[in-house]
mmCIF file of C-alpha atoms in Angstrom:
data_model
loop_
_atom_site.group_PDB
_atom_site.id
_atom_site.type_symbol
_atom_site.label_atom_id
_atom_site.label_comp_id
_atom_site.label_asym_id
_atom_site.label_seq_id
_atom_site.Cartn_x
_atom_site.Cartn_y
_atom_site.Cartn_z
ATOM 1 C CA MET N 667 -11.652 -114.523 55.882
ATOM 2 C CA THR N 668 -10.238 -113.923 59.242
ATOM 3 C CA ASP N 669 -9.283 -110.400 60.772
ATOM 4 C CA GLN N 670 -5.647 -111.542 60.587
ATOM 5 C CA ALA N 671 -5.812 -112.076 56.815
ATOM 6 C CA THR N 672 -7.491 -108.776 56.035
ATOM 7 C CA ARG N 673 -5.097 -106.647 57.878
ATOM 8 C CA THR N 674 -2.312 -104.826 56.144
ATOM 9 C CA ASP N 675 1.207 -105.436 57.351
ATOM 10 C CA ARG N 676 2.110 -101.719 58.172
ATOM 11 C CA SER N 677 5.866 -102.799 57.970
ATOM 12 C CA GLU N 678 5.230 -103.222 54.212
ATOM 13 C CA GLU N 679 3.221 -100.142 53.495
ATOM 14 C CA GLU N 680 4.918 -97.400 51.410
ATOM 15 C CA ILE N 681 6.230 -94.656 53.558
ATOM 16 C CA PRO N 682 6.421 -91.276 51.812
ATOM 17 C CA GLY N 683 9.815 -89.978 51.073
ATOM 18 C CA LYS N 684 11.328 -86.908 52.848
ATOM 19 C CA PRO N 685 13.672 -84.335 51.020
ATOM 20 C CA THR N 686 17.171 -84.102 52.159
ATOM 21 C CA ALA N 687 16.709 -80.615 53.621
ATOM 22 C CA ALA N 688 13.757 -81.827 56.005
ATOM 23 C CA SER N 689 16.224 -83.182 58.541
ATOM 24 C CA ARG N 690 19.396 -81.311 57.569
ATOM 25 C CA THR N 691 21.008 -79.481 60.749
ATOM 26 C CA THR N 692 23.995 -77.711 62.095
ATOM 27 C CA LEU N 693 25.228 -78.054 65.649
ATOM 28 C CA SER N 694 27.625 -75.286 66.772
ATOM 29 C CA HIS N 695 29.921 -75.383 69.908
ATOM 30 C CA ILE N 696 32.712 -73.232 71.123
ATOM 31 C CA MET N 697 35.822 -75.270 72.186
ATOM 32 C CA THR N 698 37.120 -74.618 75.781
ATOM 33 C CA GLY N 699 40.207 -75.677 77.556
ATOM 34 C CA SER N 700 38.287 -78.765 78.915
ATOM 35 C CA ASP N 701 38.151 -80.045 75.397
ATOM 36 C CA THR N 702 41.961 -80.289 74.697
ATOM 37 C CA ASN N 703 44.385 -83.065 74.310
ATOM 38 C CA LEU N 704 47.961 -83.426 75.548
ATOM 39 C CA LEU N 705 49.177 -81.469 72.561
ATOM 40 C CA GLY N 706 46.804 -78.437 73.509
ATOM 41 C CA THR N 707 44.492 -78.839 70.518
ATOM 42 C CA VAL N 708 41.002 -80.213 70.774
ATOM 43 C CA HIS N 709 40.691 -83.743 71.311
ATOM 44 C CA GLY N 710 39.569 -85.909 68.339
ATOM 45 C CA GLY N 711 37.137 -87.584 70.348
ATOM 46 C CA VAL N 712 35.380 -84.388 71.501
ATOM 47 C CA ILE N 713 34.985 -83.674 67.638
ATOM 48 C CA MET N 714 33.810 -87.340 67.168
ATOM 49 C CA LYS N 715 31.082 -86.665 69.896
ATOM 50 C CA LEU N 716 29.834 -83.630 68.156
ATOM 51 C CA VAL N 717 29.708 -85.508 64.918
ATOM 52 C CA ASP N 718 27.730 -88.287 66.460
ATOM 53 C CA ASP N 719 25.357 -85.954 68.133
ATOM 54 C CA ALA N 720 24.556 -83.834 65.060
ATOM 55 C CA ALA N 721 24.209 -87.085 62.915
ATOM 56 C CA GLY N 722 21.944 -88.704 65.550
ATOM 57 C CA ALA N 723 19.720 -85.508 65.567
ATOM 58 C CA VAL N 724 19.463 -85.767 61.712
ATOM 59 C CA ALA N 725 18.856 -89.529 61.779
ATOM 60 C CA GLY N 726 16.053 -89.052 64.467
ATOM 61 C CA ARG N 727 14.398 -86.355 62.630
ATOM 62 C CA HIS N 728 14.528 -88.245 59.291
ATOM 63 C CA SER N 729 13.174 -91.376 60.738
ATOM 64 C CA GLY N 730 10.712 -89.757 62.977
ATOM 65 C CA GLY N 731 11.941 -91.548 66.093
ATOM 66 C CA PRO N 732 14.863 -93.111 67.842
ATOM 67 C CA ALA N 733 17.939 -94.052 65.886
ATOM 68 C CA VAL N 734 21.227 -95.546 66.935
ATOM 69 C CA THR N 735 24.717 -95.386 65.679
ATOM 70 C CA ALA N 736 25.478 -98.480 63.594
ATOM 71 C CA SER N 737 28.991 -97.517 62.466
ATOM 72 C CA MET N 738 31.183 -94.527 61.670
ATOM 73 C CA ASP N 739 33.099 -94.577 58.527
ATOM 74 C CA GLU N 740 35.962 -92.421 57.124
ATOM 75 C CA MET N 741 36.308 -89.995 60.056
ATOM 76 C CA VAL N 742 38.886 -87.655 58.576
ATOM 77 C CA PHE N 743 40.646 -84.715 60.576
ATOM 78 C CA LEU N 744 41.902 -82.135 58.071
ATOM 79 C CA GLU N 745 43.157 -79.511 60.401
ATOM 80 C CA PRO N 746 43.522 -79.167 64.304
ATOM 81 C CA VAL N 747 40.717 -77.443 66.162
ATOM 82 C CA ARG N 748 41.936 -74.946 68.827
ATOM 83 C CA VAL N 749 40.617 -73.548 72.157
ATOM 84 C CA GLY N 750 38.427 -70.620 71.315
ATOM 85 C CA ASP N 751 37.411 -72.054 67.803
ATOM 86 C CA LEU N 752 33.654 -71.848 67.179
ATOM 87 C CA VAL N 753 32.844 -75.494 65.446
ATOM 88 C CA HIS N 754 29.966 -75.957 63.171
ATOM 89 C CA VAL N 755 28.964 -79.680 62.681
ATOM 90 C CA ARG N 756 26.626 -79.813 59.538
ATOM 91 C CA ALA N 757 24.709 -83.119 58.942
ATOM 92 C CA GLN N 758 22.305 -84.520 56.427
ATOM 93 C CA VAL N 759 20.920 -87.949 55.365
ATOM 94 C CA ASN N 760 22.739 -88.956 52.314
ATOM 95 C CA TRP N 761 20.950 -92.268 51.733
ATOM 96 C CA THR N 762 18.295 -94.584 53.203
ATOM 97 C CA GLY N 763 17.688 -98.335 53.179
ATOM 98 C CA ARG N 764 14.940 -100.186 54.846
ATOM 99 C CA SER N 765 15.795 -99.232 58.353
ATOM 100 C CA SER N 766 19.220 -97.670 58.004
ATOM 101 C CA MET N 767 20.556 -94.263 56.956
ATOM 102 C CA GLU N 768 23.811 -92.944 56.003
ATOM 103 C CA VAL N 769 24.272 -89.457 57.572
ATOM 104 C CA GLY N 770 27.143 -87.177 56.031
ATOM 105 C CA VAL N 771 28.833 -84.749 58.401
ATOM 106 C CA ARG N 772 31.109 -81.774 57.559
ATOM 107 C CA VAL N 773 32.941 -80.161 60.479
ATOM 108 C CA MET N 774 33.903 -76.554 60.239
ATOM 109 C CA ALA N 775 35.812 -74.114 62.503
ATOM 110 C CA GLU N 776 36.212 -70.541 62.802
ATOM 111 C CA ARG N 777 37.856 -68.324 65.456
ATOM 112 C CA TRP N 778 35.287 -66.968 67.712
ATOM 113 C CA ASN N 779 36.642 -63.484 67.726
ATOM 114 C CA GLU N 780 37.581 -63.022 64.066
ATOM 115 C CA SER N 781 35.446 -62.449 60.928
ATOM 116 C CA THR N 782 37.235 -64.900 58.863
ATOM 117 C CA PRO N 783 35.311 -67.611 57.014
ATOM 118 C CA ALA N 784 34.897 -70.982 58.626
ATOM 119 C CA GLN N 785 37.391 -73.615 57.502
ATOM 120 C CA GLN N 786 36.584 -77.342 57.053
ATOM 121 C CA VAL N 787 38.505 -79.375 59.665
ATOM 122 C CA GLY N 788 36.840 -82.695 59.248
ATOM 123 C CA SER N 789 34.237 -84.955 57.711
ATOM 124 C CA ALA N 790 32.740 -88.351 58.503
ATOM 125 C CA TYR N 791 29.852 -90.811 57.323
ATOM 126 C CA LEU N 792 27.979 -92.547 59.777
ATOM 127 C CA VAL N 793 25.220 -95.167 59.514
ATOM 128 C CA PHE N 794 22.247 -95.142 61.828
ATOM 129 C CA ALA N 795 19.497 -97.807 62.309
ATOM 130 C CA ALA N 796 15.892 -96.661 63.103
ATOM 131 C CA VAL N 797 14.581 -98.573 66.125
ATOM 132 C CA ASP N 798 11.326 -98.951 67.945
ATOM 133 C CA VAL N 799 10.477 -98.919 71.552
ATOM 134 C CA ASP N 800 11.861 -102.389 71.841
ATOM 135 C CA GLY N 801 14.953 -101.614 69.985
ATOM 136 C CA LYS N 802 14.133 -103.541 66.954
ATOM 137 C CA PRO N 803 14.730 -102.270 63.495
ATOM 138 C CA ARG N 804 11.895 -100.035 62.066
ATOM 139 C CA ARG N 805 11.359 -98.661 58.430
ATOM 140 C CA VAL N 806 12.417 -95.225 57.467
ATOM 141 C CA PRO N 807 11.095 -92.976 54.835
ATOM 142 C CA PRO N 808 13.159 -92.950 51.602
ATOM 143 C CA VAL N 809 15.337 -89.761 51.302
ATOM 144 C CA VAL N 810 14.508 -87.638 48.160
ATOM 145 C CA PRO N 811 17.801 -85.910 47.147
ATOM 146 C CA GLU N 812 16.887 -82.293 45.893
ATOM 147 C CA THR N 813 19.930 -80.870 44.407
ATOM 148 C CA GLU N 814 22.726 -82.049 42.136
ATOM 149 C CA ARG N 815 24.930 -82.254 45.125
ATOM 150 C CA ASP N 816 22.443 -84.288 46.991
ATOM 151 C CA LYS N 817 22.113 -86.694 44.074
ATOM 152 C CA ARG N 818 25.968 -87.080 44.027
ATOM 153 C CA ARG N 819 25.972 -87.722 47.649
ATOM 154 C CA TYR N 820 23.350 -90.331 47.400
ATOM 155 C CA GLN N 821 25.113 -92.217 44.642
ATOM 156 C CA GLU N 822 28.513 -91.962 46.575
ATOM 157 C CA ALA N 823 26.589 -93.329 49.693
ATOM 158 C CA GLN N 824 25.445 -96.352 47.747
ATOM 159 C CA ILE N 825 29.022 -97.111 46.736
ATOM 160 C CA ARG N 826 30.148 -96.826 50.513
ATOM 161 C CA ARG N 827 27.309 -99.188 51.472
ATOM 162 C CA THR N 828 28.496 -101.747 48.879
ATOM 163 C CA HIS N 829 31.947 -101.482 50.136
ATOM 164 C CA ARG N 830 30.908 -101.872 53.735
ATOM 165 C CA LEU N 831 28.871 -105.115 52.964
ATOM 166 C CA ALA N 832 31.689 -106.591 50.835
ATOM 167 C CA ARG N 833 34.168 -105.886 53.574
ATOM 168 C CA ARG N 834 31.950 -107.410 56.199
ATOM 169 C CA ARG N 835 31.317 -110.439 53.967
ATOM 170 C CA ALA N 836 35.006 -110.914 53.270
ATOM 171 C CA ILE N 837 35.983 -110.783 56.872
ATOM 172 C CA LYS N 838 33.252 -113.290 57.838
ATOM 173 C CA GLU N 839 34.453 -115.657 54.992
ATOM 174 C CA LEU N 840 38.010 -115.372 56.218
ATOM 175 C CA ARG N 841 37.124 -116.027 59.871
ATOM 176 C CA GLU N 842 34.974 -119.190 58.862
ATOM 177 C CA LYS N 843 37.947 -120.466 56.764
ATOM 178 C CA ARG N 844 40.361 -119.949 59.576
ATOM 179 C CA VAL N 845 38.254 -121.885 61.982
ATOM 180 C CA ALA N 846 37.393 -124.691 59.453
ATOM 181 C CA ASP N 847 41.196 -124.782 58.982
ATOM 182 C CA GLY N 848 41.786 -125.196 62.697
ATOM 183 C CA ILE N 849 43.723 -121.879 62.839
ATOM 184 C CA ASP N 850 41.397 -119.880 65.032
ATOM 185 C CA ASP N 851 38.887 -121.061 67.558
#
């Protein structure tokens, strides 16, 4: 038997799961005048960057290394964010596949100089792919939902994944049909 035949393929070894709380994080940032859009509220792109930053930190923590944004789903802005708001971006891994992770993000805002509770102003779901030093996909630990809320989020993430894959497949089939029919080139 050769050395090659006796080696275990590390990519197929079982990776121990990590609880949802292990990588959960909150990123807080005070909004300033440089963050505003033409309407005088905080630019949606600024919020999206904070969302991506927090989600990336969570994905890297959970996977134990580099992870890149593969997609952003359902970025919802519920209320405008104003200059002087203290924004809290809360993120956690909701679901994991072989090398991908869905990260759920909730955006909260509160006035920096008031003692009123933070209000939800946005939410998003992002998919990250864990990569190795060569940029190739690498395996991630399974996420272990701890609470009933975590279990619900895990199940909802599976539904979103099914919809993403079905949408991607339907678009690919439509494009192939149009090319076959000579409509697109």
